[in-house]
Amino acid sequence: MSARSGIKTAMILAGAVTLLAQVAAAGGVFTLREEVEMDHSVVRLSDVVHEDIGDMKDVVLMETLPWGATKGLSRNFILNRTRSLDIELNGPVRVVLTRKMAERSAEIQKVLHARLAELFAGSKLGASVERLEIEFRNFPSRLMVPDGDYSLECRFPGNISGYRVISFTIRADDGYKRRFSTGCLFHVPVDCAVALRAIGRQEIVAREDIEWVEKDLASCYEMPVTRERDIYGMRVDRYVRCGDLIALSAMERVPDVAKGSAVLVEVSRGLMVVSANGISLEDGWMGDNILVRNKASGKIDKYRVIARGKVVPLTSSRKDS
């Protein structure tokens, strides 16, 4: 048999198969596919059969097919959903459905880097974002997300020194939502406060007690003090060795009333204001309620701090002028 006759025979057979399929479809007999890769969320009968349904009314089998999931539809399930059509189904007993996903790890890493840099620029570190380099560790190797547009959401950590784990969420149309996490090192030079002497607990830091040294933020175990207003005139709540980096968490405001200090207790009686001396039993700042022992009577009561070294009883309406 010549090549031309062979091609002609193949074309005739293909036409016959197509004709048989059309006849079967017209008679309500369809053949199910084994696997279907979907690009939309609504699953119809026309998506899961080989034949062209033609003018027949297409039936919705599933309203929503989730992203990144493999869903199996049994033949009985499909027949139950298409009872009004009075059709017959051939082929596999189960159709496997998946939604189209794409590997976009490199692209999402760039988007996350830009987002973190944007949040870094709005932080109070006082460092230049142009010198920021973010090193990702344990980033998802194969990040499968849908094709098309998506949004990325992440929360900037309160402490970005040392190694930090960042969680981020990717959202897309048709209900796709996944949460991922990655390790981050924020490499950026910052001026940090370093102790020039040993500073005891509750000591107030003066200018001559520290020096400013440039360090890589990623190498800092804790968030360091990077601004003058966060350290001068403040006190430390822990012992700091000479040469140590001073952490921001170690600083606290000097209280308006210090524990063990003498305070002036003002009590209003009509138009008269009576003053008494007392000893504060705890630290307090403006507006705080603290315990104070009256020097004369020895009685301990709660008082409200209204100014530096001055308190009033909780029932008093007197305000600091």
PDB file of C-alpha atoms in Angstrom:
ATOM      1  CA  MET A   1       0.000   0.000   0.000  1.00  0.00           C
ATOM      2  CA  SER A   2       1.369   3.390  -1.012  1.00  0.00           C
ATOM      3  CA  ALA A   3       1.978   6.253   1.413  1.00  0.00           C
ATOM      4  CA  ARG A   4      -0.791   8.304  -0.176  1.00  0.00           C
ATOM      5  CA  SER A   5      -3.344   5.540   0.273  1.00  0.00           C
ATOM      6  CA  GLY A   6      -2.213   5.038   3.892  1.00  0.00           C
ATOM      7  CA  ILE A   7      -2.750   8.714   4.705  1.00  0.00           C
ATOM      8  CA  LYS A   8      -6.156   8.599   3.018  1.00  0.00           C
ATOM      9  CA  THR A   9      -7.136   5.548   5.073  1.00  0.00           C
ATOM     10  CA  ALA A  10      -6.044   7.257   8.318  1.00  0.00           C
ATOM     11  CA  MET A  11      -8.106  10.328   7.485  1.00  0.00           C
ATOM     12  CA  ILE A  12     -11.153   8.172   6.787  1.00  0.00           C
ATOM     13  CA  LEU A  13     -10.717   6.350  10.124  1.00  0.00           C
ATOM     14  CA  ALA A  14     -10.314   9.638  12.012  1.00  0.00           C
ATOM     15  CA  GLY A  15     -13.445  10.979  10.382  1.00  0.00           C
ATOM     16  CA  ALA A  16     -15.324   7.833  11.294  1.00  0.00           C
ATOM     17  CA  VAL A  17     -14.241   8.079  14.931  1.00  0.00           C
ATOM     18  CA  THR A  18     -15.343  11.714  15.058  1.00  0.00           C
ATOM     19  CA  LEU A  19     -18.678  10.833  13.494  1.00  0.00           C
ATOM     20  CA  LEU A  20     -19.231   8.019  15.994  1.00  0.00           C
ATOM     21  CA  ALA A  21     -18.421  10.373  18.866  1.00  0.00           C
ATOM     22  CA  GLN A  22     -20.924  12.905  17.569  1.00  0.00           C
ATOM     23  CA  VAL A  23     -23.566  10.216  17.214  1.00  0.00           C
ATOM     24  CA  ALA A  24     -22.881   8.981  20.734  1.00  0.00           C
ATOM     25  CA  ALA A  25     -23.062  12.517  22.100  1.00  0.00           C
ATOM     26  CA  ALA A  26     -26.307  13.121  20.300  1.00  0.00           C
ATOM     27  CA  GLY A  27     -27.674   9.999  21.917  1.00  0.00           C
ATOM     28  CA  GLY A  28     -26.603  11.144  25.407  1.00  0.00           C
ATOM     29  CA  VAL A  29     -23.579   8.813  25.708  1.00  0.00           C
ATOM     30  CA  PHE A  30     -20.347  10.490  26.888  1.00  0.00           C
ATOM     31  CA  THR A  31     -16.875   9.303  27.854  1.00  0.00           C
ATOM     32  CA  LEU A  32     -15.270  10.709  30.995  1.00  0.00           C
ATOM     33  CA  ARG A  33     -11.697  11.970  31.028  1.00  0.00           C
ATOM     34  CA  GLU A  34      -9.228  10.509  33.500  1.00  0.00           C
ATOM     35  CA  GLU A  35      -7.501  13.772  34.446  1.00  0.00           C
ATOM     36  CA  VAL A  36      -8.486  17.386  33.828  1.00  0.00           C
ATOM     37  CA  GLU A  37      -6.344  20.458  34.512  1.00  0.00           C
ATOM     38  CA  MET A  38      -8.680  23.362  35.217  1.00  0.00           C
ATOM     39  CA  ASP A  39      -8.052  27.063  34.699  1.00  0.00           C
ATOM     40  CA  HIS A  40     -11.299  28.179  36.365  1.00  0.00           C
ATOM     41  CA  SER A  41     -13.107  27.334  39.590  1.00  0.00           C
ATOM     42  CA  VAL A  42     -16.558  26.259  38.317  1.00  0.00           C
ATOM     43  CA  VAL A  43     -16.608  22.644  37.042  1.00  0.00           C
ATOM     44  CA  ARG A  44     -19.128  21.815  34.306  1.00  0.00           C
ATOM     45  CA  LEU A  45     -20.030  18.602  32.514  1.00  0.00           C
ATOM     46  CA  SER A  46     -18.291  19.862  29.375  1.00  0.00           C
ATOM     47  CA  ASP A  47     -15.014  20.054  31.350  1.00  0.00           C
ATOM     48  CA  VAL A  48     -14.926  16.346  32.251  1.00  0.00           C
ATOM     49  CA  VAL A  49     -16.070  14.591  29.038  1.00  0.00           C
ATOM     50  CA  HIS A  50     -14.256  14.063  25.733  1.00  0.00           C
ATOM     51  CA  GLU A  51     -17.234  14.763  23.495  1.00  0.00           C
ATOM     52  CA  ASP A  52     -18.637  18.128  22.505  1.00  0.00           C
ATOM     53  CA  ILE A  53     -21.933  18.593  24.300  1.00  0.00           C
ATOM     54  CA  GLY A  54     -23.194  20.804  21.537  1.00  0.00           C
ATOM     55  CA  ASP A  55     -26.641  22.278  22.018  1.00  0.00           C
ATOM     56  CA  MET A  56     -27.328  20.261  25.167  1.00  0.00           C
ATOM     57  CA  LYS A  57     -27.691  22.236  28.370  1.00  0.00           C
ATOM     58  CA  ASP A  58     -24.385  22.222  30.234  1.00  0.00           C
ATOM     59  CA  VAL A  59     -24.638  21.299  33.917  1.00  0.00           C
ATOM     60  CA  VAL A  60     -22.570  22.725  36.794  1.00  0.00           C
ATOM     61  CA  LEU A  61     -20.995  19.885  38.775  1.00  0.00           C
ATOM     62  CA  MET A  62     -19.053  21.970  41.335  1.00  0.00           C
ATOM     63  CA  GLU A  63     -19.366  25.636  42.246  1.00  0.00           C
ATOM     64  CA  THR A  64     -15.818  26.051  43.544  1.00  0.00           C
ATOM     65  CA  LEU A  65     -12.673  24.043  42.949  1.00  0.00           C
ATOM     66  CA  PRO A  66      -9.957  25.161  45.399  1.00  0.00           C
ATOM     67  CA  TRP A  67      -6.502  26.174  44.199  1.00  0.00           C
ATOM     68  CA  GLY A  68      -3.648  23.790  44.758  1.00  0.00           C
ATOM     69  CA  ALA A  69      -5.983  20.891  45.521  1.00  0.00           C
ATOM     70  CA  THR A  70      -6.647  17.605  43.754  1.00  0.00           C
ATOM     71  CA  LYS A  71     -10.315  16.765  43.636  1.00  0.00           C
ATOM     72  CA  GLY A  72     -11.827  13.488  42.492  1.00  0.00           C
ATOM     73  CA  LEU A  73     -15.326  13.327  41.020  1.00  0.00           C
ATOM     74  CA  SER A  74     -16.855   9.856  40.870  1.00  0.00           C
ATOM     75  CA  ARG A  75     -19.002   8.734  37.956  1.00  0.00           C
ATOM     76  CA  ASN A  76     -21.981   8.256  40.290  1.00  0.00           C
ATOM     77  CA  PHE A  77     -21.586  11.815  41.580  1.00  0.00           C
ATOM     78  CA  ILE A  78     -21.614  13.173  38.012  1.00  0.00           C
ATOM     79  CA  LEU A  79     -24.636  11.036  37.071  1.00  0.00           C
ATOM     80  CA  ASN A  80     -26.487  12.296  40.127  1.00  0.00           C
ATOM     81  CA  ARG A  81     -25.818  15.904  39.103  1.00  0.00           C
ATOM     82  CA  THR A  82     -26.957  15.248  35.515  1.00  0.00           C
ATOM     83  CA  ARG A  83     -30.129  13.247  36.180  1.00  0.00           C
ATOM     84  CA  SER A  84     -32.267  15.747  34.293  1.00  0.00           C
ATOM     85  CA  LEU A  85     -30.255  15.138  31.099  1.00  0.00           C
ATOM     86  CA  ASP A  86     -30.803  11.361  31.031  1.00  0.00           C
ATOM     87  CA  ILE A  87     -27.280  10.587  29.811  1.00  0.00           C
ATOM     88  CA  GLU A  88     -24.932   7.614  29.955  1.00  0.00           C
ATOM     89  CA  LEU A  89     -21.303   7.877  31.000  1.00  0.00           C
ATOM     90  CA  ASN A  90     -18.426   5.647  29.937  1.00  0.00           C
ATOM     91  CA  GLY A  91     -14.745   5.721  30.801  1.00  0.00           C
ATOM     92  CA  PRO A  92     -13.059   5.821  34.229  1.00  0.00           C
ATOM     93  CA  VAL A  93     -15.042   5.595  37.442  1.00  0.00           C
ATOM     94  CA  ARG A  94     -13.287   8.708  38.786  1.00  0.00           C
ATOM     95  CA  VAL A  95     -12.176  11.972  37.195  1.00  0.00           C
ATOM     96  CA  VAL A  96      -9.171  13.717  38.787  1.00  0.00           C
ATOM     97  CA  LEU A  97      -9.362  17.527  38.737  1.00  0.00           C
ATOM     98  CA  THR A  98      -6.482  19.910  39.424  1.00  0.00           C
ATOM     99  CA  ARG A  99      -6.130  23.661  39.040  1.00  0.00           C
ATOM    100  CA  LYS A 100      -3.311  25.221  37.062  1.00  0.00           C
ATOM    101  CA  MET A 101      -0.430  26.415  39.234  1.00  0.00           C
ATOM    102  CA  ALA A 102       2.932  27.943  38.356  1.00  0.00           C
ATOM    103  CA  GLU A 103       6.292  27.875  40.158  1.00  0.00           C
ATOM    104  CA  ARG A 104       6.982  31.547  41.030  1.00  0.00           C
ATOM    105  CA  SER A 105       9.439  31.397  43.948  1.00  0.00           C
ATOM    106  CA  ALA A 106      12.004  33.824  42.478  1.00  0.00           C
ATOM    107  CA  GLU A 107       9.350  36.366  41.528  1.00  0.00           C
ATOM    108  CA  ILE A 108       7.669  36.268  44.943  1.00  0.00           C
ATOM    109  CA  GLN A 109      11.020  36.578  46.712  1.00  0.00           C
ATOM    110  CA  LYS A 110      11.654  39.852  44.841  1.00  0.00           C
ATOM    111  CA  VAL A 111       8.183  41.127  45.728  1.00  0.00           C
ATOM    112  CA  LEU A 112       8.695  40.219  49.406  1.00  0.00           C
ATOM    113  CA  HIS A 113      12.105  41.943  49.417  1.00  0.00           C
ATOM    114  CA  ALA A 114      10.561  45.133  48.013  1.00  0.00           C
ATOM    115  CA  ARG A 115       7.706  45.006  50.523  1.00  0.00           C
ATOM    116  CA  LEU A 116      10.040  44.542  53.507  1.00  0.00           C
ATOM    117  CA  ALA A 117      12.285  47.356  52.246  1.00  0.00           C
ATOM    118  CA  GLU A 118       9.231  49.613  52.029  1.00  0.00           C
ATOM    119  CA  LEU A 119       8.278  48.783  55.620  1.00  0.00           C
ATOM    120  CA  PHE A 120      11.898  49.228  56.737  1.00  0.00           C
ATOM    121  CA  ALA A 121      11.920  52.751  55.288  1.00  0.00           C
ATOM    122  CA  GLY A 122       9.023  53.639  57.582  1.00  0.00           C
ATOM    123  CA  SER A 123      10.695  52.241  60.719  1.00  0.00           C
ATOM    124  CA  LYS A 124      12.394  54.329  63.411  1.00  0.00           C
ATOM    125  CA  LEU A 125      15.880  52.884  63.045  1.00  0.00           C
ATOM    126  CA  GLY A 126      17.324  55.911  61.309  1.00  0.00           C
ATOM    127  CA  ALA A 127      19.226  53.682  58.856  1.00  0.00           C
ATOM    128  CA  SER A 128      19.371  54.183  55.098  1.00  0.00           C
ATOM    129  CA  VAL A 129      17.158  51.813  53.103  1.00  0.00           C
ATOM    130  CA  GLU A 130      19.552  52.165  50.139  1.00  0.00           C
ATOM    131  CA  ARG A 131      22.143  50.173  52.110  1.00  0.00           C
ATOM    132  CA  LEU A 132      19.683  47.484  53.168  1.00  0.00           C
ATOM    133  CA  GLU A 133      20.240  43.919  51.987  1.00  0.00           C
ATOM    134  CA  ILE A 134      17.825  41.181  53.024  1.00  0.00           C
ATOM    135  CA  GLU A 135      19.168  37.636  53.093  1.00  0.00           C
ATOM    136  CA  PHE A 136      16.467  34.973  52.896  1.00  0.00           C
ATOM    137  CA  ARG A 137      17.030  31.592  54.481  1.00  0.00           C
ATOM    138  CA  ASN A 138      14.839  28.489  54.144  1.00  0.00           C
ATOM    139  CA  PHE A 139      12.683  30.257  51.562  1.00  0.00           C
ATOM    140  CA  PRO A 140      10.083  27.877  50.040  1.00  0.00           C
ATOM    141  CA  SER A 141      11.934  26.099  47.223  1.00  0.00           C
ATOM    142  CA  ARG A 142       8.913  25.514  44.982  1.00  0.00           C
ATOM    143  CA  LEU A 143       6.285  28.134  45.608  1.00  0.00           C
ATOM    144  CA  MET A 144       3.307  27.122  43.475  1.00  0.00           C
ATOM    145  CA  VAL A 145       0.752  29.887  42.973  1.00  0.00           C
ATOM    146  CA  PRO A 146      -1.812  30.633  40.256  1.00  0.00           C
ATOM    147  CA  ASP A 147      -0.927  32.478  37.066  1.00  0.00           C
ATOM    148  CA  GLY A 148      -1.965  36.103  36.945  1.00  0.00           C
ATOM    149  CA  ASP A 149      -2.148  38.868  39.522  1.00  0.00           C
ATOM    150  CA  TYR A 150      -1.830  38.305  43.260  1.00  0.00           C
ATOM    151  CA  SER A 151      -1.296  40.358  46.402  1.00  0.00           C
ATOM    152  CA  LEU A 152       1.347  39.759  49.062  1.00  0.00           C
ATOM    153  CA  GLU A 153       0.790  40.719  52.686  1.00  0.00           C
ATOM    154  CA  CYS A 154       3.376  40.599  55.464  1.00  0.00           C
ATOM    155  CA  ARG A 155       3.860  42.152  58.866  1.00  0.00           C
ATOM    156  CA  PHE A 156       7.108  43.930  59.682  1.00  0.00           C
ATOM    157  CA  PRO A 157       8.643  42.418  62.840  1.00  0.00           C
ATOM    158  CA  GLY A 158       9.080  44.661  65.838  1.00  0.00           C
ATOM    159  CA  ASN A 159      12.656  43.448  66.268  1.00  0.00           C
ATOM    160  CA  ILE A 160      14.631  42.969  63.044  1.00  0.00           C
ATOM    161  CA  SER A 161      18.029  42.302  64.586  1.00  0.00           C
ATOM    162  CA  GLY A 162      19.593  38.870  64.230  1.00  0.00           C
ATOM    163  CA  TYR A 163      17.719  36.014  62.548  1.00  0.00           C
ATOM    164  CA  ARG A 164      13.986  36.568  62.198  1.00  0.00           C
ATOM    165  CA  VAL A 165      11.178  34.420  60.770  1.00  0.00           C
ATOM    166  CA  ILE A 166       8.781  36.394  58.566  1.00  0.00           C
ATOM    167  CA  SER A 167       5.303  35.122  57.684  1.00  0.00           C
ATOM    168  CA  PHE A 168       3.648  36.318  54.499  1.00  0.00           C
ATOM    169  CA  THR A 169       0.302  35.620  52.839  1.00  0.00           C
ATOM    170  CA  ILE A 170      -0.400  35.414  49.114  1.00  0.00           C
ATOM    171  CA  ARG A 171      -3.918  36.069  47.841  1.00  0.00           C
ATOM    172  CA  ALA A 172      -5.270  35.768  44.310  1.00  0.00           C
ATOM    173  CA  ASP A 173      -8.605  35.723  42.533  1.00  0.00           C
ATOM    174  CA  ASP A 174     -10.927  32.730  42.800  1.00  0.00           C
ATOM    175  CA  GLY A 175     -10.231  32.316  46.504  1.00  0.00           C
ATOM    176  CA  TYR A 176      -6.537  31.353  46.469  1.00  0.00           C
ATOM    177  CA  LYS A 177      -4.926  32.081  49.834  1.00  0.00           C
ATOM    178  CA  ARG A 178      -1.763  30.553  51.257  1.00  0.00           C
ATOM    179  CA  ARG A 179       0.490  31.482  54.152  1.00  0.00           C
ATOM    180  CA  PHE A 180       4.237  30.901  53.997  1.00  0.00           C
ATOM    181  CA  SER A 181       7.236  31.726  56.169  1.00  0.00           C
ATOM    182  CA  THR A 182      10.928  32.337  55.606  1.00  0.00           C
ATOM    183  CA  GLY A 183      13.968  33.234  57.674  1.00  0.00           C
ATOM    184  CA  CYS A 184      15.437  36.720  57.177  1.00  0.00           C
ATOM    185  CA  LEU A 185      18.666  38.511  58.003  1.00  0.00           C
ATOM    186  CA  PHE A 186      18.527  42.293  57.653  1.00  0.00           C
ATOM    187  CA  HIS A 187      22.008  43.428  56.647  1.00  0.00           C
ATOM    188  CA  VAL A 188      22.246  47.178  57.150  1.00  0.00           C
ATOM    189  CA  PRO A 189      24.899  49.269  58.926  1.00  0.00           C
ATOM    190  CA  VAL A 190      23.526  51.175  61.918  1.00  0.00           C
ATOM    191  CA  ASP A 191      25.145  53.334  64.595  1.00  0.00           C
ATOM    192  CA  CYS A 192      24.735  51.480  67.890  1.00  0.00           C
ATOM    193  CA  ALA A 193      25.308  52.608  71.475  1.00  0.00           C
ATOM    194  CA  VAL A 194      28.191  50.722  73.150  1.00  0.00           C
ATOM    195  CA  ALA A 195      28.977  51.075  76.864  1.00  0.00           C
ATOM    196  CA  LEU A 196      32.342  52.685  77.703  1.00  0.00           C
ATOM    197  CA  ARG A 197      32.046  51.535  81.310  1.00  0.00           C
ATOM    198  CA  ALA A 198      30.071  49.052  83.347  1.00  0.00           C
ATOM    199  CA  ILE A 199      26.599  50.513  83.917  1.00  0.00           C
ATOM    200  CA  GLY A 200      24.712  49.232  86.930  1.00  0.00           C
ATOM    201  CA  ARG A 201      21.018  48.479  87.063  1.00  0.00           C
ATOM    202  CA  GLN A 202      18.806  51.584  87.507  1.00  0.00           C
ATOM    203  CA  GLU A 203      21.682  53.918  86.601  1.00  0.00           C
ATOM    204  CA  ILE A 204      20.933  56.903  84.365  1.00  0.00           C
ATOM    205  CA  VAL A 205      23.011  56.956  81.180  1.00  0.00           C
ATOM    206  CA  ALA A 206      25.042  60.075  80.395  1.00  0.00           C
ATOM    207  CA  ARG A 207      26.815  61.054  77.156  1.00  0.00           C
ATOM    208  CA  GLU A 208      30.234  60.143  78.521  1.00  0.00           C
ATOM    209  CA  ASP A 209      29.043  56.602  79.339  1.00  0.00           C
ATOM    210  CA  ILE A 210      28.660  55.452  75.717  1.00  0.00           C
ATOM    211  CA  GLU A 211      30.144  55.681  72.237  1.00  0.00           C
ATOM    212  CA  TRP A 212      28.494  55.191  68.848  1.00  0.00           C
ATOM    213  CA  VAL A 213      29.840  52.290  66.784  1.00  0.00           C
ATOM    214  CA  GLU A 214      28.676  51.180  63.322  1.00  0.00           C
ATOM    215  CA  LYS A 215      27.555  47.538  63.255  1.00  0.00           C
ATOM    216  CA  ASP A 216      25.660  45.192  60.950  1.00  0.00           C
ATOM    217  CA  LEU A 217      22.124  44.897  62.297  1.00  0.00           C
ATOM    218  CA  ALA A 218      21.985  41.213  61.325  1.00  0.00           C
ATOM    219  CA  SER A 219      24.862  40.497  63.728  1.00  0.00           C
ATOM    220  CA  CYS A 220      23.061  42.037  66.721  1.00  0.00           C
ATOM    221  CA  TYR A 221      21.369  39.586  69.038  1.00  0.00           C
ATOM    222  CA  GLU A 222      18.872  42.216  70.260  1.00  0.00           C
ATOM    223  CA  MET A 223      17.576  45.441  68.758  1.00  0.00           C
ATOM    224  CA  PRO A 224      20.275  47.998  69.657  1.00  0.00           C
ATOM    225  CA  VAL A 225      19.816  51.611  70.687  1.00  0.00           C
ATOM    226  CA  THR A 226      20.293  53.637  67.493  1.00  0.00           C
ATOM    227  CA  ARG A 227      18.943  57.075  68.467  1.00  0.00           C
ATOM    228  CA  GLU A 228      20.209  59.548  71.077  1.00  0.00           C
ATOM    229  CA  ARG A 229      16.749  60.265  72.428  1.00  0.00           C
ATOM    230  CA  ASP A 230      16.360  56.581  73.315  1.00  0.00           C
ATOM    231  CA  ILE A 231      19.293  56.578  75.740  1.00  0.00           C
ATOM    232  CA  TYR A 232      20.435  59.964  77.088  1.00  0.00           C
ATOM    233  CA  GLY A 233      18.715  60.718  80.386  1.00  0.00           C
ATOM    234  CA  MET A 234      17.200  57.229  80.456  1.00  0.00           C
ATOM    235  CA  ARG A 235      18.089  54.462  82.877  1.00  0.00           C
ATOM    236  CA  VAL A 236      18.957  50.817  82.297  1.00  0.00           C
ATOM    237  CA  ASP A 237      16.930  48.011  83.848  1.00  0.00           C
ATOM    238  CA  ARG A 238      19.795  45.504  83.777  1.00  0.00           C
ATOM    239  CA  TYR A 239      23.553  45.387  84.286  1.00  0.00           C
ATOM    240  CA  VAL A 240      25.531  46.355  81.161  1.00  0.00           C
ATOM    241  CA  ARG A 241      29.184  45.344  80.908  1.00  0.00           C
ATOM    242  CA  CYS A 242      31.860  47.624  79.510  1.00  0.00           C
ATOM    243  CA  GLY A 243      32.073  47.173  75.732  1.00  0.00           C
ATOM    244  CA  ASP A 244      28.612  45.610  75.440  1.00  0.00           C
ATOM    245  CA  LEU A 245      26.030  46.718  72.928  1.00  0.00           C
ATOM    246  CA  ILE A 246      23.149  48.429  74.747  1.00  0.00           C
ATOM    247  CA  ALA A 247      19.812  46.899  73.783  1.00  0.00           C
ATOM    248  CA  LEU A 248      16.740  49.055  73.270  1.00  0.00           C
ATOM    249  CA  SER A 249      14.786  46.721  75.562  1.00  0.00           C
ATOM    250  CA  ALA A 250      17.213  47.537  78.406  1.00  0.00           C
ATOM    251  CA  MET A 251      16.249  51.215  78.467  1.00  0.00           C
ATOM    252  CA  GLU A 252      13.406  52.721  80.443  1.00  0.00           C
ATOM    253  CA  ARG A 253      12.263  56.226  81.269  1.00  0.00           C
ATOM    254  CA  VAL A 254      13.318  57.658  84.600  1.00  0.00           C
ATOM    255  CA  PRO A 255      10.178  57.569  86.774  1.00  0.00           C
ATOM    256  CA  ASP A 256       8.612  60.793  88.017  1.00  0.00           C
ATOM    257  CA  VAL A 257       8.542  59.155  91.438  1.00  0.00           C
ATOM    258  CA  ALA A 258      11.271  56.616  92.162  1.00  0.00           C
ATOM    259  CA  LYS A 259      10.912  53.741  94.607  1.00  0.00           C
ATOM    260  CA  GLY A 260      12.229  54.744  98.055  1.00  0.00           C
ATOM    261  CA  SER A 261      12.272  58.461  97.278  1.00  0.00           C
ATOM    262  CA  ALA A 262      10.585  61.176  99.318  1.00  0.00           C
ATOM    263  CA  VAL A 263       7.325  62.520  97.899  1.00  0.00           C
ATOM    264  CA  LEU A 264       5.050  65.400  98.725  1.00  0.00           C
ATOM    265  CA  VAL A 265       1.480  64.295  99.457  1.00  0.00           C
ATOM    266  CA  GLU A 266      -1.108  66.999  98.781  1.00  0.00           C
ATOM    267  CA  VAL A 267      -4.593  66.609 100.268  1.00  0.00           C
ATOM    268  CA  SER A 268      -7.400  69.068  99.445  1.00  0.00           C
ATOM    269  CA  ARG A 269      -9.819  69.945 102.259  1.00  0.00           C
ATOM    270  CA  GLY A 270     -12.297  72.452 100.928  1.00  0.00           C
ATOM    271  CA  LEU A 271     -10.322  75.508  99.906  1.00  0.00           C
ATOM    272  CA  MET A 272      -7.315  74.370 101.916  1.00  0.00           C
ATOM    273  CA  VAL A 273      -4.497  72.220 100.615  1.00  0.00           C
ATOM    274  CA  VAL A 274      -2.658  70.214 103.269  1.00  0.00           C
ATOM    275  CA  SER A 275       0.767  68.819 102.462  1.00  0.00           C
ATOM    276  CA  ALA A 276       2.495  65.863 104.059  1.00  0.00           C
ATOM    277  CA  ASN A 277       5.684  63.944 103.484  1.00  0.00           C
ATOM    278  CA  GLY A 278       5.747  60.351 102.346  1.00  0.00           C
ATOM    279  CA  ILE A 279       7.985  57.610 100.980  1.00  0.00           C
ATOM    280  CA  SER A 280       7.201  55.991  97.644  1.00  0.00           C
ATOM    281  CA  LEU A 281       7.133  52.185  97.772  1.00  0.00           C
ATOM    282  CA  GLU A 282       7.299  51.749  93.969  1.00  0.00           C
ATOM    283  CA  ASP A 283       8.247  53.522  90.771  1.00  0.00           C
ATOM    284  CA  GLY A 284       5.601  55.678  89.146  1.00  0.00           C
ATOM    285  CA  TRP A 285       5.099  57.901  86.129  1.00  0.00           C
ATOM    286  CA  MET A 286       2.602  60.682  85.515  1.00  0.00           C
ATOM    287  CA  GLY A 287      -0.924  59.321  86.006  1.00  0.00           C
ATOM    288  CA  ASP A 288       0.181  56.071  87.678  1.00  0.00           C
ATOM    289  CA  ASN A 289      -1.305  54.858  90.956  1.00  0.00           C
ATOM    290  CA  ILE A 290       1.415  53.890  93.425  1.00  0.00           C
ATOM    291  CA  LEU A 291       1.745  52.869  97.070  1.00  0.00           C
ATOM    292  CA  VAL A 292       3.047  55.596  99.412  1.00  0.00           C
ATOM    293  CA  ARG A 293       3.776  55.382 103.149  1.00  0.00           C
ATOM    294  CA  ASN A 294       2.939  58.475 105.179  1.00  0.00           C
ATOM    295  CA  LYS A 295       6.008  59.461 107.208  1.00  0.00           C
ATOM    296  CA  ALA A 296       4.022  60.824 110.137  1.00  0.00           C
ATOM    297  CA  SER A 297       1.362  58.125 110.563  1.00  0.00           C
ATOM    298  CA  GLY A 298       3.094  55.188 108.866  1.00  0.00           C
ATOM    299  CA  LYS A 299      -0.134  54.452 106.969  1.00  0.00           C
ATOM    300  CA  ILE A 300       0.205  53.005 103.454  1.00  0.00           C
ATOM    301  CA  ASP A 301      -2.275  54.098 100.785  1.00  0.00           C
ATOM    302  CA  LYS A 302      -2.625  54.350  97.023  1.00  0.00           C
ATOM    303  CA  TYR A 303      -1.851  57.742  95.508  1.00  0.00           C
ATOM    304  CA  ARG A 304      -1.791  59.152  91.988  1.00  0.00           C
ATOM    305  CA  VAL A 305       1.355  60.739  90.568  1.00  0.00           C
ATOM    306  CA  ILE A 306       0.575  64.289  89.339  1.00  0.00           C
ATOM    307  CA  ALA A 307       4.099  65.678  88.936  1.00  0.00           C
ATOM    308  CA  ARG A 308       7.713  64.814  89.623  1.00  0.00           C
ATOM    309  CA  GLY A 309       7.927  63.973  93.333  1.00  0.00           C
ATOM    310  CA  LYS A 310       4.288  64.899  93.982  1.00  0.00           C
ATOM    311  CA  VAL A 311       1.209  62.688  94.599  1.00  0.00           C
ATOM    312  CA  VAL A 312      -2.444  63.115  95.601  1.00  0.00           C
ATOM    313  CA  PRO A 313      -5.008  60.691  97.078  1.00  0.00           C
ATOM    314  CA  LEU A 314      -7.058  58.770  94.518  1.00  0.00           C
ATOM    315  CA  THR A 315     -10.241  60.553  95.656  1.00  0.00           C
ATOM    316  CA  SER A 316      -8.724  63.988  95.192  1.00  0.00           C
ATOM    317  CA  SER A 317      -9.711  66.107  92.197  1.00  0.00           C
ATOM    318  CA  ARG A 318      -6.720  68.426  92.535  1.00  0.00           C
ATOM    319  CA  LYS A 319      -4.596  68.695  89.385  1.00  0.00           C
ATOM    320  CA  ASP A 320      -1.061  69.885  88.968  1.00  0.00           C
ATOM    321  CA  SER A 321      -0.925  73.463  87.796  1.00  0.00           C
TER     322      SER A 321
END
